[in-house]
């Protein structure tokens, strides 16, 4: 971490306003649960260059040209929340984004929100819920996004809606639940400790009481892709390695080409997106019981990789360049590969999830798919369209969907989430 970043983080913590000055004595909590977490190799950021660190409990710098939580080394746990904006007052929304920014600066540094969880007026709720007291920052990152519905005219933002922030089309096989889709705002909390991630979203929701409401949320565990070079590729709940050829956080050329918005992509009303990206979030239900009764040979044909090594069909090693014609025409790897989609490439940050059972004795489990790209029209949409004939579709179903514009990073203690959009 650079001296400048350290000074900015410390200054933000010292000057963060009390939540009580923002929302008075009110507040609302979320009833949430969390399990224990393990460690991981960490990366922090120094400008655009990831820097390896040894401690998975370390803090990831909040300030920078891009938001953390995109090219950052993928943490072990996720808590993702989409919010509806309930206030009709533009000034209230702007103030909320400023308050959220100050709280995010403190929480990602391992500090309490506002005046803390105790020691304040006994007659008032504390500024911090307190469940992260004594815990390390655990590489917590908080990433905010703005959905298409935020530009519907309520806040005078119609002319600032980027052309790339399109409504996603209905894809073959979609069975989307409106209650698990969309949202005016989103916050992605990633950390190596699930309690740290839950604490972050819980406190942002409390700060936003009366101005925003949680529309839907998703807990995730077991990262299913990696942005760290040479790290072991994670496996999904089907037991296969996922995201083998994912963009790494050190590949600045590929990030510039496929992930970060810049230049003509951020002209006119979308100039505020310079340095940002676009996120597609999809909740994908896996038919675990059906898959578990499928032969190994068929499983490998469906993916186009062997299950042990993760090597593409006809190759000995996981990272060998795939020979697509050696795979079945409907194999997942063949249909999703950039060579089958005019070079379309996305950065993946997916997580597995299990949410109990569905009432019929089947696991409510699957993949919470997160993909960042420069433009969904040349990224996710053509890839997902290509997957219409994917053999994997027999075993999965997309049940939730959302698309968000992810603005650039917060540059310093005077900056705030969405300043370019609302200025």
mmCIF file of C-alpha atoms in Angstrom:
data_model
loop_
_atom_site.group_PDB
_atom_site.id
_atom_site.type_symbol
_atom_site.label_atom_id
_atom_site.label_comp_id
_atom_site.label_asym_id
_atom_site.label_seq_id
_atom_site.Cartn_x
_atom_site.Cartn_y
_atom_site.Cartn_z
ATOM 1 C CA UNK A 1 0.000 0.000 0.000
ATOM 2 C CA UNK A 2 1.421 3.375 -0.954
ATOM 3 C CA UNK A 3 1.967 6.096 1.673
ATOM 4 C CA UNK A 4 -0.585 8.248 -0.156
ATOM 5 C CA UNK A 5 -3.216 5.507 0.046
ATOM 6 C CA UNK A 6 -2.488 4.928 3.727
ATOM 7 C CA UNK A 7 -2.868 8.618 4.459
ATOM 8 C CA UNK A 8 -6.135 8.759 2.489
ATOM 9 C CA UNK A 9 -7.571 5.750 4.314
ATOM 10 C CA UNK A 10 -6.552 7.112 7.700
ATOM 11 C CA UNK A 11 -7.977 10.524 6.869
ATOM 12 C CA UNK A 12 -11.247 8.999 5.714
ATOM 13 C CA UNK A 13 -11.530 7.089 8.979
ATOM 14 C CA UNK A 14 -10.787 10.174 11.050
ATOM 15 C CA UNK A 15 -13.303 12.412 9.282
ATOM 16 C CA UNK A 16 -16.158 9.973 8.621
ATOM 17 C CA UNK A 17 -19.422 11.511 9.899
ATOM 18 C CA UNK A 18 -21.500 9.761 12.494
ATOM 19 C CA UNK A 19 -24.423 7.850 11.049
ATOM 20 C CA UNK A 20 -26.570 9.529 13.697
ATOM 21 C CA UNK A 21 -26.111 12.858 11.965
ATOM 22 C CA UNK A 22 -27.463 11.312 8.784
ATOM 23 C CA UNK A 23 -30.458 9.192 9.759
ATOM 24 C CA UNK A 24 -31.166 10.357 13.291
ATOM 25 C CA UNK A 25 -31.935 7.708 15.862
ATOM 26 C CA UNK A 26 -33.566 5.262 13.394
ATOM 27 C CA UNK A 27 -32.098 2.105 11.969
ATOM 28 C CA UNK A 28 -33.022 -1.326 10.771
ATOM 29 C CA UNK A 29 -30.993 -4.504 10.806
ATOM 30 C CA UNK A 30 -30.979 -7.572 8.615
ATOM 31 C CA UNK A 31 -31.418 -11.040 10.059
ATOM 32 C CA UNK A 32 -28.435 -12.829 8.627
ATOM 33 C CA UNK A 33 -26.290 -15.874 9.290
ATOM 34 C CA UNK A 34 -22.696 -16.700 8.413
ATOM 35 C CA UNK A 35 -20.265 -19.590 8.718
ATOM 36 C CA UNK A 36 -16.540 -19.796 9.358
ATOM 37 C CA UNK A 37 -14.050 -18.969 6.610
ATOM 38 C CA UNK A 38 -10.574 -20.115 5.604
ATOM 39 C CA UNK A 39 -7.524 -18.216 4.413
ATOM 40 C CA UNK A 40 -6.366 -17.397 0.877
ATOM 41 C CA UNK A 41 -3.505 -15.819 -0.979
ATOM 42 C CA UNK A 42 -4.096 -12.067 -1.109
ATOM 43 C CA UNK A 43 -3.422 -9.245 -3.514
ATOM 44 C CA UNK A 44 -3.687 -5.570 -2.740
ATOM 45 C CA UNK A 45 -3.571 -2.795 -5.308
ATOM 46 C CA UNK A 46 -0.977 -0.095 -5.895
ATOM 47 C CA UNK A 47 -2.585 1.994 -8.613
ATOM 48 C CA UNK A 48 -3.321 -0.499 -11.396
ATOM 49 C CA UNK A 49 -0.666 -3.042 -10.360
ATOM 50 C CA UNK A 50 -1.655 -5.910 -8.028
ATOM 51 C CA UNK A 51 0.923 -6.483 -5.274
ATOM 52 C CA UNK A 52 1.129 -9.891 -3.532
ATOM 53 C CA UNK A 53 0.759 -9.897 0.252
ATOM 54 C CA UNK A 54 1.083 -12.778 2.676
ATOM 55 C CA UNK A 55 -1.793 -12.131 5.072
ATOM 56 C CA UNK A 56 -5.296 -13.057 3.970
ATOM 57 C CA UNK A 57 -6.578 -10.840 6.789
ATOM 58 C CA UNK A 58 -4.980 -7.754 5.249
ATOM 59 C CA UNK A 59 -6.837 -4.683 4.031
ATOM 60 C CA UNK A 60 -7.319 -4.010 0.316
ATOM 61 C CA UNK A 61 -6.964 -0.279 -0.464
ATOM 62 C CA UNK A 62 -10.345 1.318 -1.073
ATOM 63 C CA UNK A 63 -9.134 4.267 -3.179
ATOM 64 C CA UNK A 64 -7.940 3.899 -6.763
ATOM 65 C CA UNK A 65 -8.774 4.502 -10.438
ATOM 66 C CA UNK A 66 -10.975 1.377 -10.501
ATOM 67 C CA UNK A 67 -13.200 -0.075 -7.818
ATOM 68 C CA UNK A 68 -11.697 -2.919 -5.830
ATOM 69 C CA UNK A 69 -13.506 -6.248 -6.097
ATOM 70 C CA UNK A 70 -13.172 -6.582 -9.875
ATOM 71 C CA UNK A 71 -9.555 -7.365 -10.790
ATOM 72 C CA UNK A 72 -8.718 -7.908 -7.107
ATOM 73 C CA UNK A 73 -7.701 -11.475 -6.220
ATOM 74 C CA UNK A 74 -10.984 -13.305 -5.648
ATOM 75 C CA UNK A 75 -11.790 -13.737 -1.966
ATOM 76 C CA UNK A 76 -13.344 -16.840 -0.414
ATOM 77 C CA UNK A 77 -16.784 -15.462 0.451
ATOM 78 C CA UNK A 78 -19.460 -13.209 -1.034
ATOM 79 C CA UNK A 79 -22.497 -11.304 0.128
ATOM 80 C CA UNK A 80 -24.250 -9.555 -2.752
ATOM 81 C CA UNK A 81 -27.246 -7.257 -2.319
ATOM 82 C CA UNK A 82 -29.455 -5.407 -4.799
ATOM 83 C CA UNK A 83 -31.391 -2.396 -3.527
ATOM 84 C CA UNK A 84 -34.485 -0.483 -4.609
ATOM 85 C CA UNK A 85 -34.259 3.274 -4.038
ATOM 86 C CA UNK A 86 -37.336 4.284 -2.046
ATOM 87 C CA UNK A 87 -36.662 7.992 -1.653
ATOM 88 C CA UNK A 88 -37.782 10.346 -4.419
ATOM 89 C CA UNK A 89 -35.391 13.073 -3.313
ATOM 90 C CA UNK A 90 -32.239 13.315 -5.447
ATOM 91 C CA UNK A 91 -30.369 15.173 -2.693
ATOM 92 C CA UNK A 92 -31.169 12.374 -0.222
ATOM 93 C CA UNK A 93 -29.834 9.778 -2.645
ATOM 94 C CA UNK A 94 -26.640 11.758 -3.208
ATOM 95 C CA UNK A 95 -26.126 12.115 0.547
ATOM 96 C CA UNK A 96 -26.676 8.382 0.976
ATOM 97 C CA UNK A 97 -23.969 7.594 -1.583
ATOM 98 C CA UNK A 98 -21.589 9.905 0.259
ATOM 99 C CA UNK A 99 -22.429 8.274 3.592
ATOM 100 C CA UNK A 100 -22.011 4.802 2.109
ATOM 101 C CA UNK A 101 -18.616 5.783 0.721
ATOM 102 C CA UNK A 102 -17.364 6.998 4.091
ATOM 103 C CA UNK A 103 -18.651 3.813 5.762
ATOM 104 C CA UNK A 104 -17.030 1.641 3.068
ATOM 105 C CA UNK A 105 -13.689 3.400 3.564
ATOM 106 C CA UNK A 106 -13.795 2.526 7.253
ATOM 107 C CA UNK A 107 -15.041 -1.048 6.968
ATOM 108 C CA UNK A 108 -12.557 -2.067 4.250
ATOM 109 C CA UNK A 109 -9.789 -0.740 6.528
ATOM 110 C CA UNK A 110 -11.098 -2.840 9.422
ATOM 111 C CA UNK A 111 -12.589 0.096 11.333
ATOM 112 C CA UNK A 112 -16.062 0.492 12.809
ATOM 113 C CA UNK A 113 -18.715 2.627 11.160
ATOM 114 C CA UNK A 114 -19.179 6.149 12.526
ATOM 115 C CA UNK A 115 -18.689 6.317 16.292
ATOM 116 C CA UNK A 116 -18.580 2.551 16.624
ATOM 117 C CA UNK A 117 -20.561 -0.262 18.215
ATOM 118 C CA UNK A 118 -20.426 0.964 21.817
ATOM 119 C CA UNK A 119 -19.486 3.943 23.961
ATOM 120 C CA UNK A 120 -22.039 6.335 22.526
ATOM 121 C CA UNK A 121 -25.281 7.592 23.992
ATOM 122 C CA UNK A 122 -27.027 4.679 25.742
ATOM 123 C CA UNK A 123 -30.416 6.019 24.612
ATOM 124 C CA UNK A 124 -29.460 5.719 20.905
ATOM 125 C CA UNK A 125 -28.694 2.761 18.658
ATOM 126 C CA UNK A 126 -24.951 2.418 18.044
ATOM 127 C CA UNK A 127 -23.509 3.451 14.680
ATOM 128 C CA UNK A 128 -22.011 -0.007 14.071
ATOM 129 C CA UNK A 129 -23.756 -3.354 14.554
ATOM 130 C CA UNK A 130 -20.657 -4.804 16.200
ATOM 131 C CA UNK A 131 -20.428 -8.351 14.854
ATOM 132 C CA UNK A 132 -17.081 -7.620 13.150
ATOM 133 C CA UNK A 133 -15.416 -6.325 16.327
ATOM 134 C CA UNK A 134 -12.042 -8.009 16.763
ATOM 135 C CA UNK A 135 -12.012 -9.412 13.217
ATOM 136 C CA UNK A 136 -9.384 -8.528 10.627
ATOM 137 C CA UNK A 137 -10.362 -6.670 7.426
ATOM 138 C CA UNK A 138 -10.110 -10.067 5.669
ATOM 139 C CA UNK A 139 -9.468 -8.387 2.302
ATOM 140 C CA UNK A 140 -12.988 -6.936 2.310
ATOM 141 C CA UNK A 141 -13.885 -5.154 -0.917
ATOM 142 C CA UNK A 142 -17.114 -3.253 -1.563
ATOM 143 C CA UNK A 143 -18.142 -2.618 -5.154
ATOM 144 C CA UNK A 144 -21.191 -0.532 -6.086
ATOM 145 C CA UNK A 145 -23.230 -0.548 -9.293
ATOM 146 C CA UNK A 146 -26.202 1.277 -10.812
ATOM 147 C CA UNK A 147 -29.016 -0.604 -12.550
ATOM 148 C CA UNK A 148 -31.025 0.493 -15.639
ATOM 149 C CA UNK A 149 -34.055 1.301 -13.475
ATOM 150 C CA UNK A 150 -32.127 4.081 -11.696
ATOM 151 C CA UNK A 151 -32.219 6.036 -14.973
ATOM 152 C CA UNK A 152 -36.019 5.987 -15.298
ATOM 153 C CA UNK A 153 -36.415 9.732 -14.741
ATOM 154 C CA UNK A 154 -36.876 9.938 -10.977
ATOM 155 C CA UNK A 155 -33.505 11.599 -10.417
ATOM 156 C CA UNK A 156 -32.882 13.421 -13.697
ATOM 157 C CA UNK A 157 -30.426 10.807 -14.965
ATOM 158 C CA UNK A 158 -32.061 9.772 -18.254
ATOM 159 C CA UNK A 159 -29.476 11.590 -20.378
ATOM 160 C CA UNK A 160 -26.636 9.934 -18.450
ATOM 161 C CA UNK A 161 -27.701 6.364 -19.024
ATOM 162 C CA UNK A 162 -24.886 4.664 -20.972
ATOM 163 C CA UNK A 163 -25.793 2.979 -24.237
ATOM 164 C CA UNK A 164 -24.156 -0.202 -22.943
ATOM 165 C CA UNK A 165 -26.513 -0.376 -19.939
ATOM 166 C CA UNK A 166 -29.134 -2.310 -21.892
ATOM 167 C CA UNK A 167 -31.898 -4.529 -20.619
ATOM 168 C CA UNK A 168 -30.680 -8.089 -21.051
ATOM 169 C CA UNK A 169 -32.747 -10.088 -23.555
ATOM 170 C CA UNK A 170 -34.613 -13.220 -22.546
ATOM 171 C CA UNK A 171 -32.362 -16.161 -23.307
ATOM 172 C CA UNK A 172 -33.591 -19.673 -24.161
ATOM 173 C CA UNK A 173 -34.235 -21.653 -21.010
ATOM 174 C CA UNK A 174 -34.458 -18.631 -18.697
ATOM 175 C CA UNK A 175 -36.910 -19.016 -15.830
ATOM 176 C CA UNK A 176 -36.246 -15.725 -14.088
ATOM 177 C CA UNK A 177 -37.841 -14.827 -10.773
ATOM 178 C CA UNK A 178 -38.555 -11.053 -10.689
ATOM 179 C CA UNK A 179 -38.021 -11.130 -6.920
ATOM 180 C CA UNK A 180 -34.415 -12.230 -7.531
ATOM 181 C CA UNK A 181 -33.712 -9.954 -10.483
ATOM 182 C CA UNK A 182 -32.992 -6.309 -11.221
ATOM 183 C CA UNK A 183 -32.404 -3.494 -8.751
ATOM 184 C CA UNK A 184 -31.603 0.230 -8.762
ATOM 185 C CA UNK A 185 -28.311 -0.277 -6.928
ATOM 186 C CA UNK A 186 -26.086 -3.199 -6.052
ATOM 187 C CA UNK A 187 -23.250 -3.707 -3.600
ATOM 188 C CA UNK A 188 -20.900 -6.664 -3.918
ATOM 189 C CA UNK A 189 -19.099 -7.494 -0.670
ATOM 190 C CA UNK A 190 -16.240 -9.978 -0.968
ATOM 191 C CA UNK A 191 -14.038 -11.078 1.933
ATOM 192 C CA UNK A 192 -12.160 -14.075 3.295
ATOM 193 C CA UNK A 193 -14.422 -14.072 6.366
ATOM 194 C CA UNK A 194 -18.193 -14.316 5.712
ATOM 195 C CA UNK A 195 -19.018 -12.380 8.884
ATOM 196 C CA UNK A 196 -16.983 -9.431 7.630
ATOM 197 C CA UNK A 197 -18.898 -9.444 4.323
ATOM 198 C CA UNK A 198 -22.290 -9.753 6.025
ATOM 199 C CA UNK A 199 -21.382 -6.995 8.483
ATOM 200 C CA UNK A 200 -20.602 -4.656 5.586
ATOM 201 C CA UNK A 201 -23.911 -5.132 3.758
ATOM 202 C CA UNK A 202 -25.869 -5.077 7.004
ATOM 203 C CA UNK A 203 -24.423 -1.706 7.974
ATOM 204 C CA UNK A 204 -24.955 -0.182 4.534
ATOM 205 C CA UNK A 205 -28.581 -1.322 4.683
ATOM 206 C CA UNK A 206 -28.957 0.308 8.123
ATOM 207 C CA UNK A 207 -27.446 3.559 6.904
ATOM 208 C CA UNK A 208 -29.860 3.489 3.972
ATOM 209 C CA UNK A 209 -32.980 2.872 6.058
ATOM 210 C CA UNK A 210 -35.819 4.996 4.679
ATOM 211 C CA UNK A 211 -33.967 5.714 1.429
ATOM 212 C CA UNK A 212 -33.262 2.243 0.044
ATOM 213 C CA UNK A 213 -34.574 -1.261 0.701
ATOM 214 C CA UNK A 214 -32.961 -4.613 -0.018
ATOM 215 C CA UNK A 215 -34.642 -6.087 -3.101
ATOM 216 C CA UNK A 216 -32.792 -9.400 -3.032
ATOM 217 C CA UNK A 217 -29.472 -10.753 -1.815
ATOM 218 C CA UNK A 218 -27.224 -13.769 -2.176
ATOM 219 C CA UNK A 219 -24.609 -15.369 0.055
ATOM 220 C CA UNK A 220 -21.819 -17.193 -1.760
ATOM 221 C CA UNK A 221 -18.976 -19.499 -0.793
ATOM 222 C CA UNK A 222 -16.346 -21.448 -2.663
ATOM 223 C CA UNK A 223 -15.173 -19.060 -5.359
ATOM 224 C CA UNK A 224 -15.580 -20.693 -8.770
ATOM 225 C CA UNK A 225 -12.973 -18.652 -10.637
ATOM 226 C CA UNK A 226 -9.678 -16.958 -9.945
ATOM 227 C CA UNK A 227 -8.035 -13.696 -11.001
ATOM 228 C CA UNK A 228 -4.701 -14.741 -9.478
ATOM 229 C CA UNK A 229 -2.019 -16.085 -11.874
ATOM 230 C CA UNK A 230 -0.724 -19.579 -11.121
ATOM 231 C CA UNK A 231 -3.327 -20.175 -8.400
ATOM 232 C CA UNK A 232 -5.148 -23.494 -8.316
ATOM 233 C CA UNK A 233 -8.343 -23.213 -10.348
ATOM 234 C CA UNK A 234 -11.425 -23.583 -8.107
ATOM 235 C CA UNK A 235 -14.125 -26.181 -8.768
ATOM 236 C CA UNK A 236 -17.854 -25.624 -9.029
ATOM 237 C CA UNK A 237 -20.525 -27.772 -7.369
ATOM 238 C CA UNK A 238 -20.443 -30.161 -10.347
ATOM 239 C CA UNK A 239 -16.838 -30.937 -9.391
ATOM 240 C CA UNK A 240 -15.256 -29.356 -12.482
ATOM 241 C CA UNK A 241 -12.625 -26.645 -12.597
ATOM 242 C CA UNK A 242 -14.192 -23.368 -13.631
ATOM 243 C CA UNK A 243 -12.718 -20.247 -15.187
ATOM 244 C CA UNK A 244 -9.419 -21.822 -16.268
ATOM 245 C CA UNK A 245 -8.698 -19.116 -18.823
ATOM 246 C CA UNK A 246 -10.146 -16.258 -16.761
ATOM 247 C CA UNK A 247 -8.561 -12.806 -17.032
ATOM 248 C CA UNK A 248 -5.913 -12.366 -14.315
ATOM 249 C CA UNK A 249 -5.591 -9.223 -12.232
ATOM 250 C CA UNK A 250 -2.051 -8.770 -13.521
ATOM 251 C CA UNK A 251 -3.049 -8.845 -17.207
ATOM 252 C CA UNK A 252 -3.396 -5.099 -17.653
ATOM 253 C CA UNK A 253 -3.618 -5.381 -21.448
ATOM 254 C CA UNK A 254 -6.532 -7.821 -21.324
ATOM 255 C CA UNK A 255 -8.234 -5.807 -18.596
ATOM 256 C CA UNK A 256 -7.966 -2.661 -20.726
ATOM 257 C CA UNK A 257 -9.285 -4.487 -23.776
ATOM 258 C CA UNK A 258 -12.136 -6.448 -22.229
ATOM 259 C CA UNK A 259 -13.044 -5.000 -18.800
ATOM 260 C CA UNK A 260 -12.352 -1.279 -18.247
ATOM 261 C CA UNK A 261 -14.450 1.353 -19.988
ATOM 262 C CA UNK A 262 -12.439 4.187 -21.530
ATOM 263 C CA UNK A 263 -12.173 6.553 -24.508
ATOM 264 C CA UNK A 264 -15.050 6.457 -26.969
ATOM 265 C CA UNK A 265 -16.836 3.905 -24.773
ATOM 266 C CA UNK A 266 -17.302 6.649 -22.174
ATOM 267 C CA UNK A 267 -18.272 9.620 -24.328
ATOM 268 C CA UNK A 268 -21.215 11.999 -24.024
ATOM 269 C CA UNK A 269 -23.604 11.228 -21.206
ATOM 270 C CA UNK A 270 -21.590 8.149 -20.293
ATOM 271 C CA UNK A 271 -18.351 10.058 -19.567
ATOM 272 C CA UNK A 272 -18.851 9.231 -15.877
ATOM 273 C CA UNK A 273 -18.179 5.560 -16.754
ATOM 274 C CA UNK A 274 -14.526 6.184 -17.687
ATOM 275 C CA UNK A 275 -12.548 3.695 -15.593
ATOM 276 C CA UNK A 276 -15.634 1.647 -14.795
ATOM 277 C CA UNK A 277 -17.060 -1.630 -16.064
ATOM 278 C CA UNK A 278 -20.373 -3.474 -16.519
ATOM 279 C CA UNK A 279 -21.522 -6.338 -14.321
ATOM 280 C CA UNK A 280 -23.909 -9.165 -15.134
ATOM 281 C CA UNK A 281 -25.140 -11.143 -12.117
ATOM 282 C CA UNK A 282 -26.989 -14.410 -12.738
ATOM 283 C CA UNK A 283 -28.328 -16.875 -10.194
ATOM 284 C CA UNK A 284 -27.970 -20.294 -11.804
ATOM 285 C CA UNK A 285 -29.751 -23.235 -10.186
ATOM 286 C CA UNK A 286 -27.902 -26.552 -10.577
ATOM 287 C CA UNK A 287 -29.858 -29.796 -10.751
ATOM 288 C CA UNK A 288 -27.433 -31.496 -8.398
ATOM 289 C CA UNK A 289 -29.279 -34.814 -8.011
ATOM 290 C CA UNK A 290 -29.607 -35.345 -11.776
ATOM 291 C CA UNK A 291 -25.940 -34.503 -12.340
ATOM 292 C CA UNK A 292 -24.811 -36.864 -9.583
ATOM 293 C CA UNK A 293 -26.472 -39.781 -11.416
ATOM 294 C CA UNK A 294 -24.771 -38.934 -14.725
ATOM 295 C CA UNK A 295 -21.819 -41.034 -15.915
ATOM 296 C CA UNK A 296 -18.316 -39.576 -15.711
ATOM 297 C CA UNK A 297 -17.895 -39.889 -19.470
ATOM 298 C CA UNK A 298 -21.020 -37.832 -20.118
ATOM 299 C CA UNK A 299 -20.043 -35.244 -17.521
ATOM 300 C CA UNK A 300 -16.694 -34.742 -19.252
ATOM 301 C CA UNK A 301 -18.359 -34.541 -22.663
ATOM 302 C CA UNK A 302 -20.772 -31.903 -21.356
ATOM 303 C CA UNK A 303 -17.956 -29.670 -20.136
ATOM 304 C CA UNK A 304 -15.342 -30.539 -22.761
ATOM 305 C CA UNK A 305 -12.711 -31.094 -20.056
ATOM 306 C CA UNK A 306 -11.527 -34.046 -18.020
ATOM 307 C CA UNK A 307 -12.627 -33.986 -14.391
ATOM 308 C CA UNK A 308 -9.319 -34.806 -12.706
ATOM 309 C CA UNK A 309 -6.892 -32.388 -14.334
ATOM 310 C CA UNK A 310 -9.315 -29.964 -15.967
ATOM 311 C CA UNK A 311 -7.512 -30.393 -19.289
ATOM 312 C CA UNK A 312 -9.450 -29.677 -22.491
ATOM 313 C CA UNK A 313 -10.387 -32.748 -24.494
ATOM 314 C CA UNK A 314 -7.383 -34.212 -26.275
ATOM 315 C CA UNK A 315 -4.869 -32.251 -24.174
ATOM 316 C CA UNK A 316 -2.829 -33.375 -21.128
ATOM 317 C CA UNK A 317 -2.756 -30.182 -19.029
ATOM 318 C CA UNK A 318 -5.422 -27.811 -17.730
ATOM 319 C CA UNK A 319 -3.957 -24.663 -19.251
ATOM 320 C CA UNK A 320 -3.192 -26.167 -22.662
ATOM 321 C CA UNK A 321 -4.880 -24.281 -25.476
ATOM 322 C CA UNK A 322 -8.088 -26.195 -26.283
ATOM 323 C CA UNK A 323 -8.608 -27.833 -29.651
ATOM 324 C CA UNK A 324 -12.292 -27.047 -29.971
ATOM 325 C CA UNK A 325 -12.997 -29.515 -32.774
ATOM 326 C CA UNK A 326 -11.944 -32.334 -30.434
ATOM 327 C CA UNK A 327 -14.962 -31.505 -28.275
ATOM 328 C CA UNK A 328 -18.576 -32.285 -28.971
ATOM 329 C CA UNK A 329 -20.370 -29.437 -30.790
ATOM 330 C CA UNK A 330 -22.614 -28.794 -27.777
ATOM 331 C CA UNK A 331 -19.891 -28.939 -25.093
ATOM 332 C CA UNK A 332 -19.778 -26.003 -22.711
ATOM 333 C CA UNK A 333 -16.139 -25.041 -23.251
ATOM 334 C CA UNK A 334 -16.470 -25.123 -27.032
ATOM 335 C CA UNK A 335 -19.567 -22.921 -27.094
ATOM 336 C CA UNK A 336 -18.296 -20.441 -24.466
ATOM 337 C CA UNK A 337 -14.770 -20.068 -25.855
ATOM 338 C CA UNK A 338 -13.821 -16.654 -27.345
ATOM 339 C CA UNK A 339 -12.971 -18.368 -30.653
ATOM 340 C CA UNK A 340 -16.632 -19.375 -30.925
ATOM 341 C CA UNK A 341 -17.854 -15.867 -30.085
ATOM 342 C CA UNK A 342 -15.792 -13.458 -32.202
ATOM 343 C CA UNK A 343 -13.323 -12.981 -29.360
ATOM 344 C CA UNK A 344 -15.915 -12.110 -26.681
ATOM 345 C CA UNK A 345 -14.140 -12.297 -23.310
ATOM 346 C CA UNK A 346 -15.416 -11.620 -19.796
ATOM 347 C CA UNK A 347 -13.856 -11.530 -16.323
ATOM 348 C CA UNK A 348 -15.591 -13.965 -14.006
ATOM 349 C CA UNK A 349 -15.964 -13.753 -10.196
ATOM 350 C CA UNK A 350 -18.543 -16.463 -9.520
ATOM 351 C CA UNK A 351 -19.398 -18.218 -6.241
ATOM 352 C CA UNK A 352 -21.212 -21.396 -5.294
ATOM 353 C CA UNK A 353 -24.314 -21.219 -3.117
ATOM 354 C CA UNK A 354 -26.575 -23.566 -1.186
ATOM 355 C CA UNK A 355 -29.836 -22.208 0.197
ATOM 356 C CA UNK A 356 -31.292 -25.270 1.910
ATOM 357 C CA UNK A 357 -33.756 -27.443 -0.001
ATOM 358 C CA UNK A 358 -36.620 -26.681 -2.362
ATOM 359 C CA UNK A 359 -39.348 -28.420 -0.362
ATOM 360 C CA UNK A 360 -39.098 -31.569 -2.477
ATOM 361 C CA UNK A 361 -35.908 -32.844 -0.896
ATOM 362 C CA UNK A 362 -33.653 -31.403 -3.585
ATOM 363 C CA UNK A 363 -30.766 -29.067 -2.842
ATOM 364 C CA UNK A 364 -31.410 -25.416 -3.652
ATOM 365 C CA UNK A 365 -27.858 -24.964 -4.882
ATOM 366 C CA UNK A 366 -25.903 -23.619 -7.785
ATOM 367 C CA UNK A 367 -23.644 -20.912 -9.125
ATOM 368 C CA UNK A 368 -23.964 -17.187 -8.494
ATOM 369 C CA UNK A 369 -22.363 -16.005 -11.716
ATOM 370 C CA UNK A 370 -20.666 -12.590 -11.757
ATOM 371 C CA UNK A 371 -19.104 -11.329 -14.993
ATOM 372 C CA UNK A 372 -17.394 -7.986 -15.619
ATOM 373 C CA UNK A 373 -16.844 -6.603 -19.110
ATOM 374 C CA UNK A 374 -16.483 -3.420 -21.117
ATOM 375 C CA UNK A 375 -19.845 -3.882 -22.863
ATOM 376 C CA UNK A 376 -22.401 -6.681 -22.458
ATOM 377 C CA UNK A 377 -23.358 -6.302 -26.128
ATOM 378 C CA UNK A 378 -19.924 -7.632 -27.097
ATOM 379 C CA UNK A 379 -19.401 -9.706 -23.946
ATOM 380 C CA UNK A 380 -22.056 -11.589 -22.020
ATOM 381 C CA UNK A 381 -24.914 -11.353 -24.533
ATOM 382 C CA UNK A 382 -23.170 -13.052 -27.497
ATOM 383 C CA UNK A 383 -21.651 -15.698 -25.210
ATOM 384 C CA UNK A 384 -24.953 -16.497 -23.522
ATOM 385 C CA UNK A 385 -26.705 -16.562 -26.910
ATOM 386 C CA UNK A 386 -24.120 -19.063 -28.132
ATOM 387 C CA UNK A 387 -24.851 -21.251 -25.097
ATOM 388 C CA UNK A 388 -28.454 -21.809 -26.219
ATOM 389 C CA UNK A 389 -27.461 -25.296 -27.444
ATOM 390 C CA UNK A 390 -25.134 -26.026 -24.504
ATOM 391 C CA UNK A 391 -25.423 -29.614 -23.257
ATOM 392 C CA UNK A 392 -25.032 -28.209 -19.748
ATOM 393 C CA UNK A 393 -28.506 -26.664 -20.014
ATOM 394 C CA UNK A 394 -29.999 -30.057 -19.145
ATOM 395 C CA UNK A 395 -28.506 -29.668 -15.670
ATOM 396 C CA UNK A 396 -28.859 -25.934 -14.945
ATOM 397 C CA UNK A 397 -31.411 -23.143 -15.142
ATOM 398 C CA UNK A 398 -30.956 -19.372 -14.889
ATOM 399 C CA UNK A 399 -33.439 -18.170 -12.242
ATOM 400 C CA UNK A 400 -32.202 -14.653 -11.413
ATOM 401 C CA UNK A 401 -30.592 -11.876 -13.460
ATOM 402 C CA UNK A 402 -29.376 -8.301 -13.170
ATOM 403 C CA UNK A 403 -27.159 -5.850 -15.070
ATOM 404 C CA UNK A 404 -25.334 -2.925 -13.466
ATOM 405 C CA UNK A 405 -23.046 -0.097 -14.544
ATOM 406 C CA UNK A 406 -20.006 -0.118 -12.254
ATOM 407 C CA UNK A 407 -18.496 3.373 -11.974
ATOM 408 C CA UNK A 408 -14.798 4.107 -11.596
ATOM 409 C CA UNK A 409 -13.039 3.974 -8.256
ATOM 410 C CA UNK A 410 -13.134 6.533 -5.463
ATOM 411 C CA UNK A 411 -9.949 8.549 -5.968
ATOM 412 C CA UNK A 412 -9.497 10.115 -2.525
ATOM 413 C CA UNK A 413 -11.248 11.082 0.711
ATOM 414 C CA UNK A 414 -13.100 13.918 -1.035
ATOM 415 C CA UNK A 415 -14.510 11.645 -3.735
ATOM 416 C CA UNK A 416 -17.582 9.414 -3.374
ATOM 417 C CA UNK A 417 -19.418 6.595 -5.123
ATOM 418 C CA UNK A 418 -21.270 7.970 -8.160
ATOM 419 C CA UNK A 419 -19.910 11.528 -8.006
ATOM 420 C CA UNK A 420 -19.391 11.638 -11.777
ATOM 421 C CA UNK A 421 -22.957 10.461 -12.417
ATOM 422 C CA UNK A 422 -24.627 12.970 -10.111
ATOM 423 C CA UNK A 423 -22.341 15.978 -10.659
#
